[in-house]
Amino acid sequence: MLTSRTFLKRTRAGSVLKVVREHYLRDDIPCGAAACSLCPPRPDGSPSALEERPSGAASSLCPGPHYLLPDTNLLLHQIDILEDPVIKNVIVLQTVLQEVRNRSAPVYKRIRDVIGNPEKHFYSFTNEHHRETYIEQQQGESSNDRNDRAIRVAVKWYNEHLKKMQNEEIQVIFLTNDRNNKEKALEEGITAYTCEEYIKSLIANPELVDRLACVSDEGKEIESGKIIFPEHLPLSKLQQGIKSGIYLQGTYRASRDNYLEATVWVHGDAEENKEIIIQGLKHLNRAVHEDIVAVELLAKDEWVAPSSVVLQDDGQNEDDIETEEEKENILKTSDNKSMLRPTGKVVGIIKRNWRPFCGMLSKSQIKEARRHLFTPADRRIPRIRIETRQADTLEGQRIIVAIDGWPRNSRYPNGHFVKNLGTAGDKETETEVLLLEHDVPHQPFSQAVLSFLPKMPWSITEKDMKYREDLRHLCVCSVDPPGCTDIDDALHYREMENGNLEVGVHIADVSHFIRPGNALDEESAKRGTTVYLCEKRIDMVPELLSSNLCSLRSNVDRLAFSCIWEMNHNAEILKTRFTKSIINSKASLTYAEAQMRIDSASMNDDITVSLRGLNKLAKILKKKRIDNGALTLSSPEVRFHMDSETHDPIDLQTKELKETNSMVEEFMLLANVSVAQKIYDEFPEFALLRKHPAPPPSNYDILVKAAKSKDLEIKTDSAKALAESLDKAESPASPYLNTLLRILTTRCMMQAVYFCSGMDNDFHHYGLASPIYTHFTSPIRRYADIIVHRLLAVAIGADSTYPELTDKHKLSDLCKNLNYRHKMAQYAQRASVAFHTQLFFKTKGVVNEDAYILFVRKNAIVVLIPKYGLEGTVFFEEKDKPTPRLDYNNEVPSLTVEDTMLHVFDKVKVNVMLDDSNIQHQKIRMVLVEPKIPGNDVPAQLSTAMSSNSEPEKKKKKLQQ
């Protein structure tokens, strides 16, 4: 059956166009119920989704067998309920799916996953193409009202259809939280309940009530309490305001150190207004970290400077706004006009970035209370108020909570309990928490993905050798950290007959195994990067590739992609060529083994001679880079030594970098630069490159002031000037001072990012002082390198292109995901180190160590302990205790506590211990010992500069480049 709709449309040219839309209706669409004799079998021959006799939780409202049919709003807001194993036999209408897809891509993906799970018995019914359930939109009827009516028509059809086919009655229950829709359904004789009514009727599953999203009438909530926040403007007004320049749109980024401060990075705005400061509860106006918001700039006389006070939300007086106002009064840092920054207030939310959050329940002190506060693991996320009957059970557990809404009269957003992950402090639980919290895809690879792996045993065939050069005769070797199984690069060196030198970098040819568009490729693109934790790694590609077929192990033939240079003895490149190749590594060495060979007077075999030649050239290359303005920055890197049985950290050791670390790094950097230039020359619009933007001058303020306080001058007008002034910044009285300056310099840097050459015009890599750069040398652990390999293969005629490879918009979207995944991987790695640091100090008791002051704040100092690579914030005020006299000087910078002045880079002594008196707030405590100051015995806020020994040191800092 065919229906059509005709309407007139005016074109841009002003003419009128008649449009006819055809809509096909069918009478052979099955209802999805098992053993239905009235419906034809499913076209693909698969079994029906809905059970013949619906099983599931017993409902006091619907004691008989029944199917559930939710409307759009219920599915959008109660997806956590629908995902629960108890909820089965649900009919999801095409109308509902289409609306969900338009309104929330994450929820749409989740419901599609549920529909694909055969154990859930969810059935997607194509009601919009079914002859008896399709309806036309009536004149004057809104699209929303038409869709609500279509859902009710489908419910009625199902109930009538099921009566015809069943001996015993099966009912379809309509679930909706829309009051009007429910009333109309009841008037039409449809059995309808709200989600809350139905879930509370499940006698055997009372715990499901906790998972109900708290979706209520905001107007009613405002009447019940004092209005705290201004009203958000509607989206239509925000869009008009942004278009006219009244408002600015940007990404809201909450502060880690001050819960009453945030910044908004404006999208595509003038450079001087790139970052806007937001201060104070009302100006923050219920925005959550990473939301897209609309901001109104305040008048210049209301602009403020970034706050230097550390403020943590203790959650004790959750609705005590007077206390909040007192805290806001201490935010102002300086009256110096040069410190003031553009300041604004949030006037509306363009797009929420809410997700499930990990953390712990802060149980209410009121006896038998059902309302409690949830404390997220991420300090940038506000506490969330939830209702639960399981507070006693959930106390001390790591749980997941979702935000449902944030009324204007509430200090905190409302939310609901989603899942219990396990006991806080348990290693498996904490690992699961940090992976979820940082959105790291970590589920086992699916069978669909694994099906695209090569069948074992695998060997190189004649077909594989096409467009490939046989380099197995070369003396190739790899240099890596001990225990490294995913060896993705190797080197060779030899003297040529003409007296010049040949140097080659050989990279695992992962793109040979991962072909564009299949499930393996899509999963690798989604993961984006391998994530290294202290005890494990989350691979980007399956282990068969990462640790076997793509790993350039010694004495086995391996497929590679080679970058080969002809150089003179001054490391000047005379010729560069790229080739797909087959290699056979002659040795897999550790850094220590390679260094021992180079230093040994008795060893002169081919491998050792090659290493010496490579090392000599690498020193020349490094000097050229530094002379050109490349930065050599520093961060204390510490390795954990694990107990072989318990896997607890038992010792820490500072990483000692050898010449061989630098040797490998130099050739990896050189290969990345050479490949970047080649793919850009061939694909000026479609090259995947990596840039490191120069920091804005204001970023260097803290560095310049800190150096000046030690009578040193740091020039920041160029990377070269910065590098040269850092080299000169030495103090005989403080040998660690130069390292501290370099650590502080890293904090001033911008994040390096991937981008598509056709979508940007600034290619410069500031840190490397290179006009162009990319990632080519780690395709086992970075998806960006796989794309670069594909571009390079097409450029040299070794492979064919495909549409997505030369679509700059799709490549730009891919880069956004890769940048996000790399950032999240870094955060996850730091969180893993922080947790293992707590485990380490748990058995150590009190440790007395030397530390250096990195930053001073209005009420605290941030110290670094080099031995542990550990940072902590030592506070000088504590709730319910007298606060010492504090005098903060931003210009020096310094903090005077009572009569003791503390400067940036001062050496101090601290006691370090684990404060586990409350597992909810378990953290490292630091106490200043020298100089002794009253009032500093306050738990420190832990951060860390340490890296895990699970991350291969081999990556020679290239993962940070």
Short mmCIF file of N, CA and C in Angstrom, two decimals, residues 444-524:
data_model
loop_
_atom_site.label_atom_id
_atom_site.label_comp_id
_atom_site.label_asym_id
_atom_site.label_seq_id
_atom_site.Cartn_x
_atom_site.Cartn_y
_atom_site.Cartn_z
N PRO A 444 36.14 -6.86 26.61
CA PRO A 444 36.87 -7.77 25.71
C PRO A 444 36.44 -7.56 24.26
N PHE A 445 37.35 -7.82 23.35
CA PHE A 445 37.02 -7.67 21.93
C PHE A 445 35.93 -8.67 21.56
N SER A 446 34.93 -8.19 20.82
CA SER A 446 33.80 -9.03 20.44
C SER A 446 34.22 -10.06 19.39
N GLN A 447 33.38 -11.06 19.20
CA GLN A 447 33.65 -12.07 18.18
C GLN A 447 33.64 -11.46 16.79
N ALA A 448 32.79 -10.43 16.60
CA ALA A 448 32.76 -9.76 15.30
C ALA A 448 34.10 -9.12 14.98
N VAL A 449 34.74 -8.55 16.00
CA VAL A 449 36.06 -7.94 15.82
C VAL A 449 37.12 -9.01 15.60
N LEU A 450 37.09 -10.03 16.44
CA LEU A 450 38.11 -11.09 16.36
C LEU A 450 38.03 -11.87 15.05
N SER A 451 36.86 -11.88 14.42
CA SER A 451 36.70 -12.64 13.17
C SER A 451 37.54 -12.09 12.04
N PHE A 452 38.02 -10.84 12.17
CA PHE A 452 38.83 -10.24 11.11
C PHE A 452 40.33 -10.40 11.35
N LEU A 453 40.70 -11.16 12.38
CA LEU A 453 42.11 -11.44 12.61
C LEU A 453 42.59 -12.55 11.68
N PRO A 454 43.87 -12.57 11.36
CA PRO A 454 44.39 -13.65 10.51
C PRO A 454 44.23 -15.01 11.17
N LYS A 455 44.00 -16.01 10.38
CA LYS A 455 43.90 -17.38 10.90
C LYS A 455 45.30 -17.91 11.19
N MET A 456 45.43 -18.55 12.32
CA MET A 456 46.73 -19.12 12.73
C MET A 456 46.80 -20.59 12.31
N PRO A 457 47.97 -21.12 11.97
CA PRO A 457 49.25 -20.40 11.90
C PRO A 457 49.31 -19.45 10.71
N TRP A 458 49.97 -18.32 10.90
CA TRP A 458 50.06 -17.30 9.87
C TRP A 458 51.48 -17.25 9.32
N SER A 459 51.60 -17.01 8.04
CA SER A 459 52.92 -16.83 7.44
C SER A 459 52.80 -15.84 6.29
N ILE A 460 53.92 -15.27 5.92
CA ILE A 460 53.96 -14.29 4.83
C ILE A 460 53.83 -15.01 3.50
N THR A 461 52.93 -14.54 2.65
CA THR A 461 52.68 -15.18 1.36
C THR A 461 53.25 -14.33 0.23
N GLU A 462 53.21 -14.89 -0.99
CA GLU A 462 53.65 -14.15 -2.16
C GLU A 462 52.81 -12.89 -2.37
N LYS A 463 51.51 -13.00 -2.07
CA LYS A 463 50.61 -11.86 -2.22
C LYS A 463 51.02 -10.73 -1.28
N ASP A 464 51.46 -11.09 -0.06
CA ASP A 464 51.89 -10.09 0.91
C ASP A 464 53.14 -9.34 0.44
N MET A 465 53.92 -9.98 -0.41
CA MET A 465 55.18 -9.39 -0.85
C MET A 465 54.99 -8.37 -1.98
N LYS A 466 53.78 -8.29 -2.54
CA LYS A 466 53.52 -7.33 -3.61
C LYS A 466 53.71 -5.91 -3.08
N TYR A 467 54.39 -5.06 -3.81
CA TYR A 467 54.72 -3.68 -3.43
C TYR A 467 55.58 -3.63 -2.15
N ARG A 468 56.33 -4.68 -1.89
CA ARG A 468 57.08 -4.75 -0.63
C ARG A 468 58.54 -5.09 -0.92
N GLU A 469 59.46 -4.47 -0.22
CA GLU A 469 60.89 -4.67 -0.42
C GLU A 469 61.43 -5.64 0.63
N ASP A 470 62.25 -6.59 0.20
CA ASP A 470 62.83 -7.57 1.12
C ASP A 470 64.08 -6.98 1.76
N LEU A 471 63.99 -6.68 3.05
CA LEU A 471 65.12 -6.08 3.79
C LEU A 471 65.63 -7.00 4.88
N ARG A 472 65.40 -8.30 4.70
CA ARG A 472 65.80 -9.24 5.75
C ARG A 472 67.31 -9.37 5.89
N HIS A 473 68.05 -8.89 4.89
CA HIS A 473 69.51 -8.97 4.95
C HIS A 473 70.12 -7.89 5.84
N LEU A 474 69.36 -6.86 6.17
CA LEU A 474 69.89 -5.75 6.95
C LEU A 474 70.04 -6.13 8.42
N CYS A 475 70.98 -5.46 9.08
CA CYS A 475 71.21 -5.69 10.52
C CYS A 475 70.27 -4.79 11.31
N VAL A 476 69.02 -5.25 11.41
CA VAL A 476 67.97 -4.50 12.12
C VAL A 476 67.89 -4.97 13.56
N CYS A 477 67.70 -4.04 14.49
CA CYS A 477 67.49 -4.43 15.89
C CYS A 477 66.53 -3.45 16.54
N SER A 478 65.92 -3.88 17.63
CA SER A 478 65.00 -3.02 18.38
C SER A 478 65.57 -2.77 19.77
N VAL A 479 65.20 -1.62 20.35
CA VAL A 479 65.65 -1.25 21.70
C VAL A 479 64.40 -0.81 22.48
N ASP A 480 64.12 -1.52 23.56
CA ASP A 480 62.88 -1.32 24.31
C ASP A 480 63.11 -1.53 25.79
N PRO A 481 62.10 -1.20 26.62
CA PRO A 481 62.22 -1.49 28.05
C PRO A 481 62.11 -2.98 28.31
N PRO A 482 62.53 -3.45 29.47
CA PRO A 482 62.43 -4.88 29.78
C PRO A 482 60.97 -5.34 29.76
N GLY A 483 60.73 -6.51 29.22
CA GLY A 483 59.39 -7.10 29.25
C GLY A 483 58.44 -6.55 28.22
N CYS A 484 58.90 -5.69 27.33
CA CYS A 484 58.02 -5.12 26.31
C CYS A 484 57.65 -6.18 25.28
N THR A 485 56.35 -6.38 25.07
CA THR A 485 55.90 -7.39 24.10
C THR A 485 55.35 -6.77 22.83
N ASP A 486 54.96 -5.50 22.88
CA ASP A 486 54.42 -4.85 21.68
C ASP A 486 55.49 -3.95 21.06
N ILE A 487 56.45 -4.58 20.41
CA ILE A 487 57.58 -3.88 19.81
C ILE A 487 57.15 -3.35 18.44
N ASP A 488 56.99 -2.04 18.33
CA ASP A 488 56.48 -1.53 17.07
C ASP A 488 57.52 -0.77 16.24
N ASP A 489 58.78 -0.67 16.72
CA ASP A 489 59.79 -0.02 15.89
C ASP A 489 61.15 -0.68 16.05
N ALA A 490 61.95 -0.57 15.00
CA ALA A 490 63.30 -1.11 14.99
C ALA A 490 64.15 -0.22 14.10
N LEU A 491 65.47 -0.35 14.21
CA LEU A 491 66.40 0.54 13.51
C LEU A 491 67.47 -0.28 12.77
N HIS A 492 68.03 0.33 11.72
CA HIS A 492 69.24 -0.24 11.12
C HIS A 492 70.17 0.89 10.71
N TYR A 493 71.47 0.57 10.59
CA TYR A 493 72.51 1.53 10.24
C TYR A 493 73.57 0.77 9.46
N ARG A 494 74.03 1.39 8.38
CA ARG A 494 75.15 0.78 7.66
C ARG A 494 75.86 1.85 6.84
N GLU A 495 77.14 1.60 6.58
CA GLU A 495 77.92 2.50 5.74
C GLU A 495 77.74 2.08 4.28
N MET A 496 77.52 3.07 3.41
CA MET A 496 77.30 2.80 1.99
C MET A 496 78.63 2.85 1.23
N GLU A 497 78.61 2.30 0.03
CA GLU A 497 79.83 2.25 -0.78
C GLU A 497 80.35 3.64 -1.13
N ASN A 498 79.44 4.62 -1.25
CA ASN A 498 79.86 5.98 -1.59
C ASN A 498 80.36 6.78 -0.39
N GLY A 499 80.44 6.12 0.78
CA GLY A 499 80.95 6.78 1.98
C GLY A 499 79.88 7.40 2.85
N ASN A 500 78.66 7.50 2.32
CA ASN A 500 77.56 8.03 3.13
C ASN A 500 77.00 6.94 4.05
N LEU A 501 76.03 7.33 4.85
CA LEU A 501 75.43 6.41 5.82
C LEU A 501 73.96 6.17 5.47
N GLU A 502 73.51 4.94 5.69
CA GLU A 502 72.09 4.62 5.51
C GLU A 502 71.50 4.28 6.87
N VAL A 503 70.43 4.98 7.19
CA VAL A 503 69.74 4.75 8.47
C VAL A 503 68.27 4.47 8.16
N GLY A 504 67.72 3.45 8.79
CA GLY A 504 66.32 3.12 8.56
C GLY A 504 65.54 2.97 9.85
N VAL A 505 64.33 3.50 9.83
CA VAL A 505 63.37 3.24 10.91
C VAL A 505 62.31 2.31 10.34
N HIS A 506 62.09 1.19 11.01
CA HIS A 506 61.15 0.18 10.53
C HIS A 506 60.01 0.06 11.54
N ILE A 507 58.79 0.29 11.05
CA ILE A 507 57.62 0.34 11.92
C ILE A 507 56.69 -0.82 11.57
N ALA A 508 56.12 -1.45 12.58
CA ALA A 508 55.19 -2.57 12.35
C ALA A 508 54.09 -2.15 11.39
N ASP A 509 53.83 -2.98 10.38
CA ASP A 509 52.82 -2.66 9.36
C ASP A 509 51.45 -3.14 9.82
N VAL A 510 50.90 -2.45 10.83
CA VAL A 510 49.60 -2.82 11.40
C VAL A 510 48.48 -2.63 10.37
N SER A 511 48.63 -1.64 9.50
CA SER A 511 47.58 -1.36 8.53
C SER A 511 47.41 -2.49 7.52
N HIS A 512 48.40 -3.37 7.41
CA HIS A 512 48.25 -4.56 6.55
C HIS A 512 47.17 -5.49 7.11
N PHE A 513 47.07 -5.55 8.44
CA PHE A 513 46.13 -6.47 9.09
C PHE A 513 44.78 -5.82 9.38
N ILE A 514 44.77 -4.50 9.53
CA ILE A 514 43.52 -3.81 9.86
C ILE A 514 43.07 -3.04 8.63
N ARG A 515 42.08 -3.57 7.95
CA ARG A 515 41.61 -2.99 6.70
C ARG A 515 40.46 -2.02 6.96
N PRO A 516 40.35 -0.99 6.14
CA PRO A 516 39.35 0.06 6.38
C PRO A 516 37.91 -0.46 6.41
N GLY A 517 37.16 0.00 7.41
CA GLY A 517 35.72 -0.21 7.42
C GLY A 517 35.22 -1.47 8.06
N ASN A 518 36.10 -2.45 8.37
CA ASN A 518 35.58 -3.66 9.01
C ASN A 518 35.46 -3.45 10.52
N ALA A 519 34.93 -4.46 11.21
CA ALA A 519 34.67 -4.32 12.66
C ALA A 519 35.95 -4.10 13.46
N LEU A 520 37.05 -4.73 13.03
CA LEU A 520 38.33 -4.56 13.71
C LEU A 520 38.81 -3.11 13.57
N ASP A 521 38.67 -2.55 12.39
CA ASP A 521 39.08 -1.17 12.15
C ASP A 521 38.21 -0.21 12.96
N GLU A 522 36.91 -0.43 12.98
CA GLU A 522 36.00 0.46 13.70
C GLU A 522 36.26 0.43 15.20
N GLU A 523 36.55 -0.76 15.73
CA GLU A 523 36.83 -0.87 17.17
C GLU A 523 38.15 -0.18 17.51
N SER A 524 39.16 -0.32 16.65
CA SER A 524 40.45 0.34 16.88
C SER A 524 40.29 1.86 16.84
#
